[in-house]
CSV table of C-alpha atoms in Angstrom, one decimal:
chain,number,residue,atom,x,y,z
K,4,LYS,CA,-24.1,-14.6,26.9
K,5,ASP,CA,-24.0,-11.2,25.6
K,6,LYS,CA,-26.1,-12.2,22.1
K,7,SER,CA,-23.2,-12.2,19.7
K,8,PHE,CA,-20.8,-14.9,17.8
K,9,LEU,CA,-17.4,-15.3,17.6
K,10,LEU,CA,-16.1,-16.8,14.1
K,11,SER,CA,-12.2,-18.1,13.8
K,12,GLN,CA,-10.3,-21.0,11.6
K,13,PRO,CA,-8.1,-22.4,14.6
K,14,LYS,CA,-7.2,-25.9,12.6
K,15,PHE,CA,-6.9,-23.6,9.8
K,16,ILE,CA,-4.0,-21.5,11.5
K,17,GLU,CA,-2.4,-24.5,12.9
K,18,LYS,CA,-1.7,-25.7,9.9
K,19,ILE,CA,-0.5,-22.9,8.5
K,20,ILE,CA,1.3,-21.5,11.7
K,21,SER,CA,3.7,-24.8,11.1
K,22,LYS,CA,6.2,-23.8,8.0
K,23,VAL,CA,7.3,-20.7,9.6
K,24,GLU,CA,9.7,-20.2,13.1
K,25,GLY,CA,9.5,-17.4,15.4
K,26,THR,CA,6.5,-14.7,15.9
K,27,SER,CA,5.2,-11.1,15.4
K,28,ASP,CA,3.8,-8.5,17.0
K,29,MET,CA,2.9,-6.6,13.4
K,30,PRO,CA,2.2,-8.3,9.9
K,31,HIS,CA,4.4,-6.3,8.2
K,32,SER,CA,7.1,-3.5,9.4
K,33,VAL,CA,7.6,0.1,7.4
K,34,ASN,CA,8.9,-1.2,4.0
K,35,LEU,CA,6.1,-3.1,3.8
K,36,PHE,CA,5.8,-1.4,0.5
K,37,ASP,CA,9.9,-1.5,-0.8
K,38,ASP,CA,10.7,-4.0,-4.1
K,39,ALA,CA,14.7,-2.9,-4.0
K,40,SER,CA,15.3,-6.0,-3.7
K,41,PRO,CA,14.8,-8.4,-7.2
K,42,VAL,CA,16.3,-11.8,-5.9
K,43,PRO,CA,13.6,-14.7,-6.8
K,44,PHE,CA,12.9,-16.6,-4.3
K,45,HIS,CA,13.4,-20.3,-5.5
K,46,ASP,CA,10.4,-21.6,-4.3
K,47,PRO,CA,7.4,-19.8,-6.0
K,48,THR,CA,4.7,-22.5,-5.3
K,49,TRP,CA,5.8,-22.5,-1.6
K,50,TYR,CA,4.9,-18.7,-1.7
K,51,ARG,CA,1.2,-18.7,-3.9
K,52,SER,CA,0.4,-21.5,-1.9
K,53,THR,CA,0.7,-19.6,1.6
K,54,VAL,CA,-0.3,-16.6,0.1
K,55,MET,CA,-3.8,-18.1,-0.5
K,56,GLU,CA,-4.0,-20.2,2.5
K,57,LEU,CA,-4.0,-17.0,4.4
K,58,ALA,CA,-6.3,-15.3,1.7
K,59,TYR,CA,-9.1,-18.0,3.1
K,60,LEU,CA,-8.3,-16.9,6.3
K,61,SER,CA,-8.7,-13.0,6.3
K,62,ARG,CA,-12.5,-13.6,5.7
K,63,THR,CA,-12.7,-14.2,9.4
K,64,ARG,CA,-9.4,-11.9,10.2
K,65,PHE,CA,-9.7,-8.4,8.3
K,66,ASP,CA,-6.8,-7.3,10.3
K,67,ILE,CA,-4.1,-9.4,7.9
K,68,LYS,CA,-6.0,-8.0,4.8
K,69,PRO,CA,-3.8,-4.8,4.0
K,70,THR,CA,-0.6,-7.2,4.3
K,71,LEU,CA,-1.8,-9.4,2.4
K,72,SER,CA,-3.6,-7.0,-0.5
K,73,TYR,CA,-0.1,-6.3,-1.2
K,74,LEU,CA,1.9,-9.5,-0.9
K,75,THR,CA,-0.6,-11.1,-3.4
K,76,THR,CA,1.0,-8.6,-5.9
K,77,LYS,CA,4.1,-10.8,-6.1
K,78,CYS,CA,2.9,-14.4,-6.4
K,79,GLN,CA,4.0,-14.3,-10.4
K,80,THR,CA,7.5,-13.8,-9.6
K,81,PRO,CA,7.8,-14.1,-5.8
K,82,SER,CA,11.6,-11.7,-4.3
K,83,VAL,CA,13.8,-13.2,-0.8
K,84,LYS,CA,12.7,-9.8,0.4
K,85,ASP,CA,8.5,-10.8,-0.7
K,86,THR,CA,9.0,-14.2,1.5
K,87,GLU,CA,10.2,-13.0,4.4
K,88,LYS,CA,7.4,-10.0,4.3
K,89,LEU,CA,5.6,-13.2,4.0
K,90,GLN,CA,7.2,-15.2,6.8
K,91,LYS,CA,7.1,-11.9,8.9
K,92,LEU,CA,3.4,-12.2,8.4
K,93,VAL,CA,2.8,-15.5,9.0
K,94,GLN,CA,5.1,-15.0,12.3
K,95,TYR,CA,1.7,-12.4,13.4
K,96,VAL,CA,-0.6,-14.9,12.8
K,97,ARG,CA,1.0,-16.8,14.8
K,98,ALA,CA,1.4,-14.3,17.5
K,99,THR,CA,-2.2,-13.9,17.0
K,100,LYS,CA,-3.9,-16.7,16.9
K,101,HIS,CA,-6.0,-16.6,19.9
K,102,PHE,CA,-8.2,-13.3,17.7
K,103,VAL,CA,-11.2,-14.1,16.6
K,104,LEU,CA,-14.2,-11.8,14.5
K,105,ARG,CA,-16.8,-11.3,16.7
K,106,VAL,CA,-20.5,-10.5,15.5
K,107,LYS,CA,-23.2,-8.7,17.7
K,108,PRO,CA,-25.5,-6.4,15.5
K,109,THR,CA,-26.9,-3.5,17.6
K,110,SER,CA,-29.0,-3.4,14.0
K,111,LEU,CA,-29.0,-3.5,10.7
K,112,GLN,CA,-28.0,-0.3,9.5
K,113,VAL,CA,-25.6,-0.4,8.0
K,114,ASN,CA,-22.2,2.1,7.4
K,115,ALA,CA,-19.1,2.4,5.4
K,116,SER,CA,-16.1,3.6,5.4
K,117,ALA,CA,-13.3,4.9,3.1
K,118,ASP,CA,-9.6,5.7,3.1
K,119,ALA,CA,-6.7,5.9,0.4
K,120,SER,CA,-2.9,5.4,0.7
K,121,TYR,CA,-1.9,7.8,-1.9
K,122,ALA,CA,1.1,7.1,-3.9
K,123,THR,CA,2.0,3.7,-2.0
K,124,HIS,CA,3.5,1.3,-4.5
K,125,SER,CA,6.8,1.5,-6.0
K,126,ASP,CA,4.8,2.0,-9.4
K,127,GLY,CA,3.1,5.3,-8.3
K,128,LYS,CA,-0.3,3.8,-7.9
K,129,SER,CA,-2.0,4.3,-4.6
K,130,ASN,CA,-3.7,1.6,-2.3
K,131,THR,CA,-7.5,1.7,-1.6
K,132,GLY,CA,-9.1,0.3,2.2
K,133,PHE,CA,-12.9,0.4,3.2
K,134,CYS,CA,-15.2,-1.3,5.7
K,135,LEU,CA,-18.8,-2.1,6.5
K,136,TRP,CA,-20.7,-2.7,9.0
K,137,LEU,CA,-24.2,-2.8,11.0
K,138,GLY,CA,-25.1,-1.1,14.4
K,139,ASP,CA,-22.3,0.1,15.2
K,140,SER,CA,-18.5,0.1,14.6
K,141,PHE,CA,-17.3,-3.0,16.5
K,142,ASN,CA,-19.4,-5.4,14.1
K,143,LEU,CA,-17.4,-5.6,10.5
K,144,ILE,CA,-19.3,-7.2,7.9
K,145,MET,CA,-16.6,-6.6,4.9
K,146,ALA,CA,-13.6,-4.8,5.0
K,147,LYS,CA,-11.2,-5.0,1.7
K,148,SER,CA,-7.7,-3.1,0.8
K,149,GLY,CA,-6.2,-3.6,-2.7
K,150,LYS,CA,-3.6,-1.7,-5.2
K,151,GLN,CA,-5.8,0.5,-7.6
K,152,ARG,CA,-5.7,0.2,-11.4
K,153,THR,CA,-4.8,3.8,-11.8
K,154,VAL,CA,-2.2,6.0,-10.8
K,155,ALA,CA,-4.0,8.8,-8.9
K,156,ASN,CA,-2.5,12.2,-9.6
K,157,SER,CA,-3.0,13.7,-5.9
K,158,SER,CA,-4.4,12.5,-2.9
K,159,THR,CA,-7.5,13.7,-3.1
K,160,VAL,CA,-8.2,11.8,-6.4
K,161,ALA,CA,-6.6,8.6,-5.0
K,162,GLU,CA,-9.7,8.9,-2.2
K,163,LEU,CA,-12.3,9.9,-5.0
K,164,ILE,CA,-11.4,6.4,-6.1
K,165,ALA,CA,-11.8,4.6,-2.8
K,166,LEU,CA,-15.0,6.0,-2.3
K,167,SER,CA,-16.1,4.5,-5.1
K,168,ALA,CA,-15.4,1.2,-4.8
K,169,ALA,CA,-16.6,1.9,-1.3
K,170,MET,CA,-20.1,2.3,-2.8
K,171,GLU,CA,-20.5,-0.3,-5.2
K,172,GLU,CA,-20.3,-2.6,-1.7
K,173,VAL,CA,-22.3,-0.1,0.3
K,174,LEU,CA,-24.9,-0.1,-3.0
K,175,TRP,CA,-25.4,-4.2,-3.1
K,176,LEU,CA,-25.4,-4.4,0.4
K,177,VAL,CA,-28.6,-2.1,0.9
K,178,GLU,CA,-29.7,-4.0,-2.3
K,179,LEU,CA,-29.6,-7.5,-0.4
K,180,LEU,CA,-31.3,-6.1,2.7
K,181,LYS,CA,-33.6,-4.4,0.2
K,182,ASP,CA,-34.4,-7.8,-1.1
K,183,MET,CA,-34.6,-10.3,2.7
K,184,GLY,CA,-37.7,-7.1,3.5
K,185,ILE,CA,-35.4,-4.9,5.5
K,186,SER,CA,-34.7,-1.3,4.7
K,187,GLN,CA,-32.7,0.8,5.4
K,188,ASP,CA,-32.0,4.9,6.5
K,189,THR,CA,-29.2,7.0,4.8
K,190,VAL,CA,-26.6,5.2,5.2
K,191,GLU,CA,-23.3,7.3,6.5
K,192,ILE,CA,-20.1,6.5,4.9
K,193,GLN,CA,-17.5,8.0,6.6
K,194,GLN,CA,-14.5,10.0,4.9
K,195,ASP,CA,-11.1,11.9,5.9
K,196,ASN,CA,-10.1,13.9,3.1
K,197,LYS,CA,-12.2,17.3,2.7
K,198,SER,CA,-12.1,17.9,-0.9
K,199,THR,CA,-12.8,14.3,-2.0
K,200,ILE,CA,-16.2,14.7,0.2
K,201,THR,CA,-16.8,18.2,-1.9
K,202,LEU,CA,-16.1,16.6,-5.2
K,203,ALA,CA,-17.8,13.7,-4.5
K,204,GLU,CA,-21.0,16.4,-3.4
K,205,LYS,CA,-20.4,18.8,-6.3
K,206,GLY,CA,-19.3,16.8,-8.7
K,207,PRO,CA,-16.7,16.8,-11.4
K,208,SER,CA,-15.3,21.0,-12.1
K,209,GLY,CA,-15.2,22.2,-15.6
K,210,GLU,CA,-12.4,23.9,-14.3
K,211,GLY,CA,-8.8,23.7,-12.9
K,212,ARG,CA,-6.6,20.7,-11.6
K,213,THR,CA,-10.1,18.2,-11.2
K,214,LYS,CA,-11.2,18.7,-15.1
K,215,TRP,CA,-10.0,16.0,-17.0
K,216,LEU,CA,-11.6,13.2,-14.1
K,217,SER,CA,-12.9,10.6,-15.1
K,218,VAL,CA,-16.8,10.9,-14.9
K,219,LYS,CA,-17.1,7.2,-13.5
K,220,TYR,CA,-15.6,7.9,-10.2
K,221,PHE,CA,-18.6,10.7,-10.4
K,222,TRP,CA,-21.5,8.9,-9.4
K,223,VAL,CA,-21.2,8.9,-5.8
K,224,GLU,CA,-23.3,12.5,-6.3
K,225,GLU,CA,-26.4,10.9,-7.5
K,226,HIS,CA,-26.1,9.1,-5.0
K,227,ILE,CA,-25.9,11.0,-2.1
K,228,ASP,CA,-28.7,14.3,-4.0
K,229,ASN,CA,-30.8,11.0,-3.7
K,230,GLY,CA,-30.2,10.2,0.1
K,231,THR,CA,-29.0,7.4,-0.4
K,232,VAL,CA,-25.8,7.8,1.2
K,233,LYS,CA,-24.2,10.9,3.4
K,234,LEU,CA,-20.7,11.5,3.7
K,235,LYS,CA,-19.2,12.5,7.1
K,236,TYR,CA,-16.1,13.9,7.9
């Protein structure tokens, strides 16, 4: 009646949750990134197939992406602890199997938000997370979460890497809509680190703690200058 539509995968969820007993009100506990237990799990094939099924489910369940992005890094040699974390995620899916992705664009204007979790992983690497939506923030059309490929030496750098990753998707979506005849106003990207905003807007410094940074993270500045995007704290 409100001209929205709902996306869900109920039959697929039933298949996934049949593998594990119990429920959980959270997708993971506070020790998600703890790699302290190296004891290998006896059935890595089960682990991998369950992770892949959850990856397909995550197309309509953005809320499981952060947990899932970590678990996918353990597919090669999952440990007993990794499997326990995977089981907890499945239990969460059972407890929230009624959740749906609601799509109701108030407009076709692109907006985005980018964030990073600094030095979260055991090897010192940070985690990137970002989402894109049309119209308002209740109309998510893309959400991603994943381990950064390089080690950032500060939270500001980690945020800059996340912002760069989000920008790639923003520009792709803007061009896609443009090809469909849908023009865009300046795209607003939310960012919660003021130092990152300053770096992105002014470009690399020739001195100080940021002079070593690769220029590949500063191409954002060009699109800020030409008005394609703007950063909002």
